[in-house]
Amino acid sequence: MALTAVKGFNDILPDETGRWQYIEQTARRVFELNGFGEIRVPVMEKTELFCRSIGDATDIVEKEMYTFVDKGGTSVTLRPEGTAGVMRAFIEHKMYAQDPIAKLYYLGPMFRYERPQKGRYRQFHQIGAEITGVNDPLADAQVLNMLTSFFREIGLTEPTLQINSLGCPECRPAYRAALRSFLEERMEHLCEDCKRRFDTNPLRTLDCKSQGCIEATVGAPSVLEHLCSGCDDHFSSVRRYLDISSTPYSINSRMVRGLDYYTRTTFEMVTGLLGSQSAVAAGGRYDGLISQLGGPAIPGIGFAMGLERVALLLGSQDFASSPDLFIATMGAGERDVAFRLMDGLLKTGVRVEMDYEGKSLKSQMRRADKLKACYSVVIGENEVTSGRASFKRMEDGLQSDVALTVDEIQLLVRKSEK
RNA sequence: GUGGCUGUGGUGAAGCGGUUAACACGUGCGACUGUGACUCGCAUAUGCGAGGGUUCGAUACCCUCCAGCCACCCCA
């Protein structure tokens, strides 16, 4: 093999792009219905942005970023996630000055230097949405409802919504302390990673998959019981709104986040169908992020979903479209007539294919069949002189006599589309 | 970063030390005398991931590397 793509960077071939477009279009439709507007931000940012938003001590920043120094000596990084860049743009363009409430969505590639695996690649794609400027739990509920309806619209019932609250800078330290003293007594049962996390991020132990940790954390204190009254009220309001809109969800008090900026409400759309890559979409509230990045004290909430994972869940349905008509020709003179006809039809929006290379009629018909053309027509000397031809409906071979004019063919095609 | 498995054509694969690398699909062309899908015929691997080694001889055995997959980890 002479030259191949970079490890973990994949080509998406034409037979798959139909599915991708379907996902993207559905997301755009649902998000725009909910009042979100698209924002396009660069795939590369200054490294510092991610250190300050995602968190210096997270795995993403510590070991998964594509970081390098550009020719001007600036340390830059290929975005490992979307929220940081979107918030940077929000602050940089002082979007809050016009209206602190912004509802934005984005889509595009993200980059993380991880070992590739099913549903996990070094270049992967996310669609995400963010609401800034709203403290009220109504925003949380809208985001969750939107996510839920996206999956419903796209025809997937499988991923289910799990929610949790991580508290805020007021109440989280107390919970952290409570959890630590709980874990301290069971230290010897914890896995190596969790022993290490004990100091940096003890909450992660709740999410650990090692058998020892799962057993050791049975009966561990729950975040939800340690929320301050503000966070507790917020969380119950979120739940009330979800109940009002009959949005199904379950509470998972052990759900934690890998990014440091999350506060209060966090959530995931979880599936059992993708092995260990169970999160199809995830997000939460990030009330401190914007000010942390040098903007005003404006709250935010949002999520991102992994396109590869949604595509995997959708399976290999066929989203390809096929031509309305295939024109076969008998000789060189007829090709001029055919070409003029094709051109006229294309201009009216009828999808037409014709032979490119003067192949045998047999080959042309085979191609018409392979392309799954709805109709085919053979243009030879007779047809050119009479101006009429028989159109064959490929599905059942039924032929009908039609004039070789754009109008009449268009009519025929349109009729059969109904 | 750690572990396991795999590596033969466009695809799925057989071959498991020795003549022309099976079979199927796909693709191309053709037959059925201007009409596809069925049937039939013909064609379709710069030689078996790369590099070394063992051997009279390796696609097959050994080593190294590379790649892919899956899991851990992490996460969307």
CSV table of C-alpha atoms (C1' of nucleotides) in Angstrom, one decimal:
chain,number,residue,atom,x,y,z
A,1,MET,CA,0.0,0.0,0.0
A,2,ALA,CA,1.6,3.2,-1.2
A,3,LEU,CA,0.0,5.9,0.9
A,4,THR,CA,-2.7,5.5,3.5
A,5,ALA,CA,-4.7,7.8,5.7
A,6,VAL,CA,-3.3,8.7,9.1
A,7,LYS,CA,-4.2,6.2,11.9
A,8,GLY,CA,-7.6,6.9,13.3
A,9,PHE,CA,-8.5,9.3,10.5
A,10,ASN,CA,-11.1,7.8,8.3
A,11,ASP,CA,-12.5,8.3,4.9
A,12,ILE,CA,-16.3,8.5,4.6
A,13,LEU,CA,-17.1,7.0,1.3
A,14,PRO,CA,-20.2,7.8,-0.9
A,15,ASP,CA,-22.1,4.8,0.2
A,16,GLU,CA,-21.9,6.1,3.8
A,17,THR,CA,-22.3,9.8,3.3
A,18,GLY,CA,-26.1,9.4,2.7
A,19,ARG,CA,-26.5,8.3,6.2
A,20,TRP,CA,-24.3,11.1,7.5
A,21,GLN,CA,-26.3,13.7,5.7
A,22,TYR,CA,-29.5,12.2,7.1
A,23,ILE,CA,-28.1,12.6,10.6
A,24,GLU,CA,-26.9,16.1,10.0
A,25,GLN,CA,-30.1,17.2,8.3
A,26,THR,CA,-32.2,15.8,11.0
A,27,ALA,CA,-30.1,17.5,13.7
A,28,ARG,CA,-30.3,20.9,11.8
A,29,ARG,CA,-34.0,20.6,11.5
A,30,VAL,CA,-34.6,19.8,15.1
A,31,PHE,CA,-32.2,22.3,16.4
A,32,GLU,CA,-33.4,25.1,14.3
A,33,LEU,CA,-37.0,24.3,15.2
A,34,ASN,CA,-35.8,24.9,18.8
A,35,GLY,CA,-34.4,28.3,17.9
A,36,PHE,CA,-30.7,27.4,17.6
A,37,GLY,CA,-28.6,29.0,15.0
A,38,GLU,CA,-25.4,27.5,13.5
A,39,ILE,CA,-22.0,28.8,14.4
A,40,ARG,CA,-18.9,27.8,12.6
A,41,VAL,CA,-15.6,28.1,14.5
A,42,PRO,CA,-12.1,27.0,13.6
A,43,VAL,CA,-10.9,23.5,14.1
A,44,MET,CA,-7.8,24.9,15.7
A,45,GLU,CA,-7.4,27.1,18.7
A,46,LYS,CA,-4.7,28.4,20.9
A,47,THR,CA,-3.7,25.6,23.3
A,48,GLU,CA,-4.3,27.7,26.3
A,49,LEU,CA,-8.0,27.8,25.5
A,50,PHE,CA,-8.4,24.1,26.1
A,51,CYS,CA,-6.2,24.1,29.2
A,52,ARG,CA,-8.3,26.7,30.8
A,53,SER,CA,-11.7,25.3,29.8
A,54,ILE,CA,-11.4,21.5,29.8
A,55,GLY,CA,-9.0,21.5,32.7
A,56,ASP,CA,-5.3,21.0,33.0
A,57,ALA,CA,-5.5,17.7,34.9
A,58,THR,CA,-8.0,16.0,32.6
A,59,ASP,CA,-6.9,13.1,30.4
A,60,ILE,CA,-7.9,15.0,27.3
A,61,VAL,CA,-5.5,17.9,28.0
A,62,GLU,CA,-2.8,15.8,29.6
A,63,LYS,CA,-2.4,13.2,26.9
A,64,GLU,CA,-4.9,13.3,24.1
A,65,MET,CA,-4.5,16.6,22.3
A,66,TYR,CA,-2.9,17.3,18.9
A,67,THR,CA,-0.8,20.2,20.0
A,68,PHE,CA,2.1,21.7,18.1
A,69,VAL,CA,3.9,25.0,17.7
A,70,ASP,CA,3.1,26.8,14.5
A,71,LYS,CA,5.7,28.7,12.4
A,72,GLY,CA,5.0,31.9,14.4
A,73,GLY,CA,5.9,30.2,17.6
A,74,THR,CA,2.3,29.9,19.0
A,75,SER,CA,1.2,26.7,20.6
A,76,VAL,CA,-1.9,25.6,18.8
A,77,THR,CA,-4.2,22.6,19.3
A,78,LEU,CA,-6.7,20.8,17.1
A,79,ARG,CA,-10.0,21.1,18.9
A,80,PRO,CA,-10.7,18.0,21.1
A,81,GLU,CA,-14.3,19.2,21.6
A,82,GLY,CA,-16.5,22.0,20.5
A,83,THR,CA,-17.8,24.0,23.5
A,84,ALA,CA,-14.5,25.8,24.3
A,85,GLY,CA,-14.2,27.3,20.8
A,86,VAL,CA,-17.8,28.3,20.7
A,87,MET,CA,-17.6,30.1,24.0
A,88,ARG,CA,-14.3,31.7,23.0
A,89,ALA,CA,-16.1,33.1,19.9
A,90,PHE,CA,-19.1,34.1,22.0
A,91,ILE,CA,-16.8,36.2,24.3
A,92,GLU,CA,-14.5,37.4,21.5
A,93,HIS,CA,-17.4,38.9,19.5
A,94,LYS,CA,-19.1,40.1,22.6
A,95,MET,CA,-22.2,38.4,21.5
A,96,TYR,CA,-23.6,38.8,25.0
A,97,ALA,CA,-23.7,42.6,24.5
A,98,GLN,CA,-26.6,42.3,22.1
A,99,ASP,CA,-28.3,39.5,24.0
A,100,PRO,CA,-26.8,37.3,26.7
A,101,ILE,CA,-29.1,34.6,25.6
A,102,ALA,CA,-27.5,32.8,22.7
A,103,LYS,CA,-28.7,29.5,21.3
A,104,LEU,CA,-26.0,28.0,19.1
A,105,TYR,CA,-25.2,24.8,17.4
A,106,TYR,CA,-22.2,23.5,15.6
A,107,LEU,CA,-21.0,20.5,13.8
A,108,GLY,CA,-17.7,19.3,12.6
A,109,PRO,CA,-14.6,17.2,13.2
A,110,MET,CA,-12.8,17.0,16.6
A,111,PHE,CA,-9.4,15.5,17.2
A,112,ARG,CA,-8.2,13.4,20.1
A,113,TYR,CA,-5.0,11.3,20.1
A,114,GLU,CA,-6.5,8.0,21.5
A,115,ARG,CA,-6.1,4.4,20.5
A,116,PRO,CA,-8.7,3.9,17.8
A,117,GLN,CA,-11.5,1.5,18.6
A,118,LYS,CA,-15.1,0.7,17.6
A,119,GLY,CA,-16.9,4.1,17.7
A,120,ARG,CA,-13.8,6.0,18.7
A,121,TYR,CA,-11.4,7.6,16.3
A,122,ARG,CA,-8.7,10.2,16.3
A,123,GLN,CA,-10.7,12.4,14.0
A,124,PHE,CA,-14.3,12.1,15.0
A,125,HIS,CA,-17.4,14.3,14.4
A,126,GLN,CA,-19.7,15.9,16.8
A,127,ILE,CA,-22.9,17.9,16.6
A,128,GLY,CA,-23.4,20.1,19.6
A,129,ALA,CA,-25.7,22.8,20.9
A,130,GLU,CA,-25.3,25.4,23.6
A,131,ILE,CA,-27.5,27.9,25.4
A,132,THR,CA,-25.9,30.8,27.2
A,133,GLY,CA,-27.4,33.3,29.6
A,134,VAL,CA,-30.1,31.2,31.1
A,135,ASN,CA,-30.0,30.2,34.7
A,136,ASP,CA,-33.5,28.8,34.8
A,137,PRO,CA,-33.8,25.0,34.7
A,138,LEU,CA,-36.2,25.6,31.8
A,139,ALA,CA,-33.1,25.8,29.6
A,140,ASP,CA,-31.8,22.5,30.9
A,141,ALA,CA,-35.2,20.9,30.1
A,142,GLN,CA,-35.3,22.3,26.7
A,143,VAL,CA,-31.9,21.0,25.8
A,144,LEU,CA,-32.8,17.6,27.1
A,145,ASN,CA,-36.1,17.6,25.2
A,146,MET,CA,-34.4,18.6,22.1
A,147,LEU,CA,-31.9,15.8,22.4
A,148,THR,CA,-34.6,13.4,23.1
A,149,SER,CA,-36.6,14.5,20.1
A,150,PHE,CA,-33.6,14.3,17.8
A,151,PHE,CA,-33.3,10.7,18.6
A,152,ARG,CA,-37.0,10.1,18.1
A,153,GLU,CA,-37.0,12.0,14.8
A,154,ILE,CA,-34.0,10.0,13.5
A,155,GLY,CA,-35.8,6.8,14.3
A,156,LEU,CA,-33.8,5.6,17.3
A,157,THR,CA,-35.4,4.7,20.5
A,158,GLU,CA,-32.5,2.9,22.0
A,159,PRO,CA,-30.3,5.5,23.6
A,160,THR,CA,-31.9,6.5,26.9
A,161,LEU,CA,-31.5,9.7,28.9
A,162,GLN,CA,-29.7,9.6,32.2
A,163,ILE,CA,-29.4,12.7,34.3
A,164,ASN,CA,-27.5,13.8,37.4
A,165,SER,CA,-26.4,16.9,39.2
A,166,LEU,CA,-22.8,17.6,40.0
A,167,GLY,CA,-23.6,20.5,42.3
A,168,CYS,CA,-21.7,23.8,42.2
A,169,PRO,CA,-18.6,25.3,43.8
A,170,GLU,CA,-20.7,25.9,46.9
A,171,CYS,CA,-21.7,22.3,47.6
A,172,ARG,CA,-19.3,20.1,45.6
A,173,PRO,CA,-16.3,20.5,48.0
A,174,ALA,CA,-18.4,19.1,50.9
A,175,TYR,CA,-19.5,16.2,48.8
A,176,ARG,CA,-16.0,15.5,47.6
A,177,ALA,CA,-14.8,15.4,51.2
A,178,ALA,CA,-17.6,13.1,52.2
A,179,LEU,CA,-16.8,10.8,49.3
A,180,ARG,CA,-13.2,10.8,50.1
A,181,SER,CA,-13.6,9.8,53.7
A,182,PHE,CA,-15.9,7.0,52.5
A,183,LEU,CA,-13.3,5.8,50.0
A,184,GLU,CA,-10.4,6.2,52.4
A,185,GLU,CA,-11.7,3.3,54.4
A,186,ARG,CA,-11.9,1.0,51.3
A,187,MET,CA,-8.7,2.1,49.8
A,188,GLU,CA,-7.2,-1.4,49.5
A,189,HIS,CA,-10.1,-2.5,47.3
A,190,LEU,CA,-9.7,0.3,44.8
A,191,CYS,CA,-7.9,-0.2,41.5
A,192,GLU,CA,-4.5,1.5,40.9
A,193,ASP,CA,-6.1,4.2,38.8
A,194,CYS,CA,-8.6,5.1,41.4
A,195,LYS,CA,-6.0,5.2,44.1
A,196,ARG,CA,-4.3,7.8,42.0
A,197,ARG,CA,-7.6,9.6,41.4
A,198,PHE,CA,-8.3,9.8,45.1
A,199,ASP,CA,-6.4,13.0,45.2
A,200,THR,CA,-7.1,14.5,41.8
A,201,ASN,CA,-10.7,13.5,41.0
A,202,PRO,CA,-12.3,11.1,43.5
A,203,LEU,CA,-15.7,11.3,41.8
A,204,ARG,CA,-14.3,9.3,39.0
A,205,THR,CA,-14.2,6.2,41.2
A,206,LEU,CA,-18.0,6.1,41.1
A,207,ASP,CA,-17.8,5.6,37.3
A,208,CYS,CA,-14.9,3.1,37.4
A,209,LYS,CA,-15.6,-0.2,35.7
A,210,SER,CA,-13.2,-2.4,37.7
A,211,GLN,CA,-14.9,-5.0,39.8
A,212,GLY,CA,-13.2,-4.0,43.0
A,213,CYS,CA,-14.2,-0.4,42.7
A,214,ILE,CA,-17.8,-1.3,41.8
A,215,GLU,CA,-18.0,-3.3,45.0
A,216,ALA,CA,-16.1,-0.8,47.1
A,217,THR,CA,-18.4,2.0,46.2
A,218,VAL,CA,-21.7,0.2,47.0
A,219,GLY,CA,-23.4,2.5,49.5
A,220,ALA,CA,-21.1,5.4,48.7
A,221,PRO,CA,-22.6,8.8,49.5
A,222,SER,CA,-24.6,10.2,46.6
A,223,VAL,CA,-24.0,13.7,45.1
A,224,LEU,CA,-27.7,14.3,45.1
A,225,GLU,CA,-27.9,14.1,48.9
A,226,HIS,CA,-25.2,16.7,49.3
A,227,LEU,CA,-26.5,19.4,47.0
A,228,CYS,CA,-26.9,22.8,48.4
A,229,SER,CA,-30.5,24.2,48.4
A,230,GLY,CA,-29.9,26.1,45.2
A,231,CYS,CA,-28.7,23.1,43.3
A,232,ASP,CA,-31.3,20.9,44.9
A,233,ASP,CA,-34.1,23.2,43.8
A,234,HIS,CA,-32.6,23.5,40.3
A,235,PHE,CA,-32.4,19.8,39.9
A,236,SER,CA,-35.9,19.2,41.0
A,237,SER,CA,-37.1,21.9,38.7
A,238,VAL,CA,-35.4,20.2,35.8
A,239,ARG,CA,-37.1,17.0,36.7
A,240,ARG,CA,-40.5,18.7,37.0
A,241,TYR,CA,-40.1,20.2,33.5
A,242,LEU,CA,-39.1,16.8,32.1
A,243,ASP,CA,-42.2,15.3,33.7
A,244,ILE,CA,-44.4,18.1,32.2
A,245,SER,CA,-43.2,17.3,28.8
A,246,SER,CA,-43.3,13.5,29.4
A,247,THR,CA,-39.7,13.1,28.6
A,248,PRO,CA,-38.4,9.7,29.8
A,249,TYR,CA,-35.3,9.8,31.9
A,250,SER,CA,-33.5,8.0,34.7
A,251,ILE,CA,-31.3,9.4,37.4
A,252,ASN,CA,-27.8,8.1,37.6
A,253,SER,CA,-26.1,9.7,40.6
A,254,ARG,CA,-22.8,8.0,39.7
A,255,MET,CA,-22.5,9.8,36.4
A,256,VAL,CA,-19.5,12.1,36.3
A,257,ARG,CA,-17.9,14.2,33.6
A,258,GLY,CA,-14.4,14.1,32.1
A,259,LEU,CA,-14.3,17.8,31.6
A,260,ASP,CA,-13.8,20.1,34.6
A,261,TYR,CA,-16.2,22.9,33.6
A,262,TYR,CA,-19.4,21.1,34.3
A,263,THR,CA,-21.7,22.2,37.2
A,264,ARG,CA,-25.2,21.2,38.3
A,265,THR,CA,-27.1,19.3,35.6
A,266,THR,CA,-25.2,16.7,33.6
A,267,PHE,CA,-26.7,14.1,31.3
A,268,GLU,CA,-25.9,11.4,28.8
A,269,MET,CA,-27.8,9.5,26.1
A,270,VAL,CA,-26.6,6.0,26.8
A,271,THR,CA,-26.8,2.9,24.7
A,272,GLY,CA,-26.0,-0.7,25.4
A,273,LEU,CA,-25.3,-1.4,21.7
A,274,LEU,CA,-21.9,0.0,21.3
A,275,GLY,CA,-19.9,-1.9,23.8
A,276,SER,CA,-17.9,0.3,26.0
A,277,GLN,CA,-18.6,3.4,24.0
A,278,SER,CA,-21.9,3.7,25.6
A,279,ALA,CA,-22.3,7.5,25.5
A,280,VAL,CA,-23.8,8.6,22.3
A,281,ALA,CA,-24.4,12.2,23.4
A,282,ALA,CA,-23.5,13.9,26.6
A,283,GLY,CA,-23.4,17.3,28.2
A,284,GLY,CA,-24.4,19.5,31.1
A,285,ARG,CA,-24.4,22.9,32.6
A,286,TYR,CA,-21.2,25.0,32.7
A,287,ASP,CA,-22.1,28.0,34.7
A,288,GLY,CA,-18.5,29.0,35.5
A,289,LEU,CA,-16.9,28.5,32.1
A,290,ILE,CA,-17.6,31.8,30.4
A,291,SER,CA,-16.2,33.9,33.2
A,292,GLN,CA,-13.3,31.4,33.5
A,293,LEU,CA,-12.4,32.2,29.9
A,294,GLY,CA,-12.4,35.9,30.6
A,295,GLY,CA,-16.0,36.7,29.7
A,296,PRO,CA,-18.8,38.0,31.9
A,297,ALA,CA,-20.4,35.8,34.5
A,298,ILE,CA,-22.9,34.2,32.2
A,299,PRO,CA,-24.1,30.6,32.6
A,300,GLY,CA,-24.3,28.0,29.9
A,301,ILE,CA,-25.6,24.6,29.2
A,302,GLY,CA,-25.0,22.3,26.2
A,303,PHE,CA,-24.2,18.9,24.8
A,304,ALA,CA,-22.3,17.2,22.0
A,305,MET,CA,-23.2,14.0,20.3
A,306,GLY,CA,-20.8,11.7,18.5
A,307,LEU,CA,-21.8,11.3,14.9
A,308,GLU,CA,-19.9,8.1,14.3
A,309,ARG,CA,-21.8,6.5,17.2
A,310,VAL,CA,-25.2,7.7,15.9
A,311,ALA,CA,-24.2,6.4,12.5
A,312,LEU,CA,-23.3,3.0,14.0
A,313,LEU,CA,-26.7,2.9,15.7
A,314,LEU,CA,-28.5,3.7,12.5
A,315,GLY,CA,-27.0,0.6,10.9
A,316,SER,CA,-26.4,0.3,7.2
A,317,GLN,CA,-29.7,1.5,5.9
A,318,ASP,CA,-29.5,2.7,2.3
A,319,PHE,CA,-29.9,6.4,1.9
A,320,ALA,CA,-28.6,6.6,-1.7
A,321,SER,CA,-30.8,8.1,-4.3
A,322,SER,CA,-31.1,6.8,-7.9
A,323,PRO,CA,-31.7,8.4,-11.3
A,324,ASP,CA,-35.1,9.0,-12.7
A,325,LEU,CA,-34.1,8.2,-16.2
A,326,PHE,CA,-31.3,6.5,-18.0
A,327,ILE,CA,-30.8,7.3,-21.7
A,328,ALA,CA,-29.2,4.7,-23.9
A,329,THR,CA,-28.0,5.6,-27.3
A,330,MET,CA,-27.3,3.6,-30.4
A,331,GLY,CA,-24.8,5.6,-32.4
A,332,ALA,CA,-22.8,8.8,-32.4
A,333,GLY,CA,-25.5,10.9,-34.0
A,334,GLU,CA,-28.0,9.9,-31.5
A,335,ARG,CA,-25.8,10.9,-28.6
A,336,ASP,CA,-26.2,14.6,-29.6
A,337,VAL,CA,-30.0,14.2,-29.3
A,338,ALA,CA,-29.6,12.3,-26.1
A,339,PHE,CA,-27.3,14.9,-24.6
A,340,ARG,CA,-29.6,17.8,-25.5
A,341,LEU,CA,-32.4,15.9,-23.9
A,342,MET,CA,-30.4,15.1,-20.8
A,343,ASP,CA,-29.3,18.7,-20.5
A,344,GLY,CA,-32.9,20.0,-20.8
A,345,LEU,CA,-34.2,17.5,-18.2
A,346,LEU,CA,-31.4,18.3,-15.7
A,347,LYS,CA,-32.3,21.9,-15.9
A,348,THR,CA,-35.8,21.1,-14.9
A,349,GLY,CA,-34.6,19.0,-12.0
A,350,VAL,CA,-35.1,15.5,-13.4
A,351,ARG,CA,-32.2,13.3,-12.6
A,352,VAL,CA,-30.8,11.8,-15.7
A,353,GLU,CA,-27.9,9.6,-16.6
A,354,MET,CA,-26.6,8.5,-20.0
A,355,ASP,CA,-23.9,6.4,-21.4
A,356,TYR,CA,-20.5,8.2,-21.5
A,357,GLU,CA,-18.4,6.0,-23.7
A,358,GLY,CA,-20.5,4.6,-26.6
A,359,LYS,CA,-20.8,1.2,-25.1
A,360,SER,CA,-23.0,-1.6,-26.4
A,361,LEU,CA,-26.7,-1.4,-25.7
A,362,LYS,CA,-26.3,-4.4,-23.5
A,363,SER,CA,-23.8,-2.6,-21.3
A,364,GLN,CA,-25.8,0.5,-21.2
A,365,MET,CA,-28.9,-1.4,-20.0
A,366,ARG,CA,-26.9,-3.2,-17.4
A,367,ARG,CA,-25.7,0.1,-16.2
A,368,ALA,CA,-29.2,1.5,-16.1
A,369,ASP,CA,-30.1,-1.5,-13.9
A,370,LYS,CA,-27.1,-1.1,-11.7
A,371,LEU,CA,-27.8,2.6,-11.1
A,372,LYS,CA,-31.4,1.6,-10.2
A,373,ALA,CA,-32.8,4.0,-12.7
A,374,CYS,CA,-36.5,4.3,-12.6
A,375,TYR,CA,-37.0,4.5,-16.3
A,376,SER,CA,-34.8,3.8,-19.3
A,377,VAL,CA,-35.1,4.8,-22.9
A,378,VAL,CA,-33.2,3.8,-26.0
A,379,ILE,CA,-32.6,6.4,-28.6
A,380,GLY,CA,-31.7,5.2,-32.1
A,381,GLU,CA,-32.3,6.3,-35.6
A,382,ASN,CA,-36.0,5.5,-35.5
A,383,GLU,CA,-36.5,7.5,-32.4
A,384,VAL,CA,-34.6,10.5,-33.7
A,385,THR,CA,-36.7,10.6,-36.9
A,386,SER,CA,-40.1,9.9,-35.2
A,387,GLY,CA,-39.4,12.0,-32.2
A,388,ARG,CA,-40.9,9.4,-30.0
A,389,ALA,CA,-39.6,6.5,-28.0
A,390,SER,CA,-40.7,3.8,-25.6
A,391,PHE,CA,-39.9,4.4,-22.1
A,392,LYS,CA,-39.3,1.3,-20.0
A,393,ARG,CA,-40.2,1.2,-16.4
A,394,MET,CA,-37.3,-0.8,-15.0
A,395,GLU,CA,-39.2,-2.2,-12.0
A,396,ASP,CA,-41.6,-4.3,-14.1
A,397,GLY,CA,-40.4,-3.8,-17.7
A,398,LEU,CA,-43.6,-2.1,-18.8
A,399,GLN,CA,-43.0,0.2,-21.8
A,400,SER,CA,-44.9,3.2,-22.9
A,401,ASP,CA,-44.7,5.4,-25.9
A,402,VAL,CA,-43.6,9.0,-25.1
A,403,ALA,CA,-42.5,12.0,-27.1
A,404,LEU,CA,-38.8,12.9,-26.8
A,405,THR,CA,-39.5,16.3,-25.3
A,406,VAL,CA,-38.5,17.6,-21.9
A,407,ASP,CA,-42.1,18.5,-21.0
A,408,GLU,CA,-43.5,15.1,-21.7
A,409,ILE,CA,-40.7,13.2,-20.0
A,410,GLN,CA,-40.8,15.4,-17.0
A,411,LEU,CA,-44.5,14.7,-16.7
A,412,LEU,CA,-44.0,11.0,-16.9
A,413,VAL,CA,-41.3,11.0,-14.3
A,414,ARG,CA,-43.2,13.3,-11.9
A,415,LYS,CA,-46.3,11.1,-12.2
A,416,SER,CA,-44.4,8.0,-11.2
A,417,GLU,CA,-42.9,9.8,-8.2
A,418,LYS,CA,-46.3,10.1,-6.5
B,1,G,C1',-0.1,4.1,27.3
B,2,U,C1',-1.5,-1.7,28.3
B,3,G,C1',-3.4,-6.3,26.5
B,4,G,C1',-5.6,-9.9,23.0
B,5,C,C1',-6.7,-11.3,17.9
B,6,U,C1',-5.9,-10.8,12.8
B,7,G,C1',-3.1,-9.5,8.1
B,8,U,C1',-4.1,-13.8,0.8
B,9,G,C1',-7.6,-9.9,-5.3
B,10,G,C1',-12.4,-4.6,-5.4
B,11,U,C1',-15.2,-7.9,-1.4
B,12,G,C1',-16.0,-12.7,1.5
B,13,A,C1',-12.5,-16.1,1.8
B,14,A,C1',-9.9,-21.6,0.7
B,15,G,C1',-5.0,-23.2,0.8
B,16,C,C1',-1.3,-24.5,6.1
B,17,G,C1',6.2,-26.3,3.0
B,18,G,C1',6.7,-28.2,-3.2
B,19,U,C1',3.4,-28.2,-10.1
B,20,U,C1',-1.3,-23.1,-13.5
B,21,A,C1',-3.3,-19.5,-5.5
B,22,A,C1',-9.8,-23.1,-5.1
B,23,C,C1',-14.7,-21.3,-4.7
B,24,A,C1',-18.3,-17.3,-4.4
B,25,C,C1',-19.6,-12.2,-4.9
B,26,G,C1',-18.3,-8.0,-7.5
B,27,U,C1',-16.5,-5.8,-12.0
B,28,G,C1',-15.7,-5.8,-17.5
B,29,C,C1',-16.8,-7.9,-22.2
B,30,G,C1',-19.7,-11.2,-24.9
B,31,A,C1',-23.9,-15.0,-26.4
B,32,C,C1',-29.5,-14.9,-26.3
B,33,U,C1',-29.1,-11.0,-33.7
B,34,G,C1',-32.2,-2.5,-30.7
B,35,U,C1',-33.3,-3.2,-24.1
B,36,G,C1',-31.4,-4.6,-17.9
B,37,A,C1',-32.7,-8.0,-13.8
B,38,C,C1',-32.6,-15.0,-15.1
B,39,U,C1',-29.1,-18.4,-17.8
B,40,C,C1',-24.5,-19.3,-20.3
B,41,G,C1',-19.2,-18.1,-21.9
B,42,C,C1',-14.6,-15.4,-21.4
B,43,A,C1',-11.5,-12.1,-18.5
B,44,U,C1',-10.2,-10.2,-13.8
B,45,A,C1',-3.9,-11.2,-7.5
B,46,U,C1',2.9,-6.4,-10.1
B,47,G,C1',2.1,-13.7,-6.3
B,48,C,C1',-0.2,-14.1,-0.6
B,49,G,C1',1.1,-6.5,4.8
B,50,A,C1',6.8,-5.1,4.8
B,51,G,C1',11.8,-6.7,5.9
B,52,G,C1',14.9,-10.5,7.6
B,53,G,C1',15.7,-15.8,8.9
B,54,U,C1',15.2,-21.4,8.6
B,55,U,C1',14.9,-24.7,4.2
B,56,C,C1',16.9,-27.7,-1.9
B,57,G,C1',12.2,-24.9,-1.8
B,58,A,C1',7.7,-20.6,1.9
B,59,U,C1',1.7,-17.5,1.1
B,60,A,C1',2.4,-21.3,4.7
B,61,C,C1',7.6,-22.3,10.1
B,62,C,C1',10.6,-18.4,13.2
B,63,C,C1',12.0,-13.1,14.3
B,64,U,C1',11.3,-7.8,13.8
B,65,C,C1',8.4,-4.0,12.1
B,66,C,C1',3.9,-2.0,10.2
B,67,A,C1',-1.3,-2.0,9.8
B,68,G,C1',-6.3,-3.2,11.2
B,69,C,C1',-9.8,-4.9,14.7
B,70,C,C1',-11.4,-5.7,19.7
B,71,A,C1',-10.8,-4.8,24.9
B,72,C,C1',-8.6,-1.9,29.0
B,73,C,C1',-8.1,3.1,29.6
B,74,C,C1',-10.6,7.5,28.3
B,75,C,C1',-14.7,9.6,26.4
B,76,A,C1',-19.0,11.9,22.3
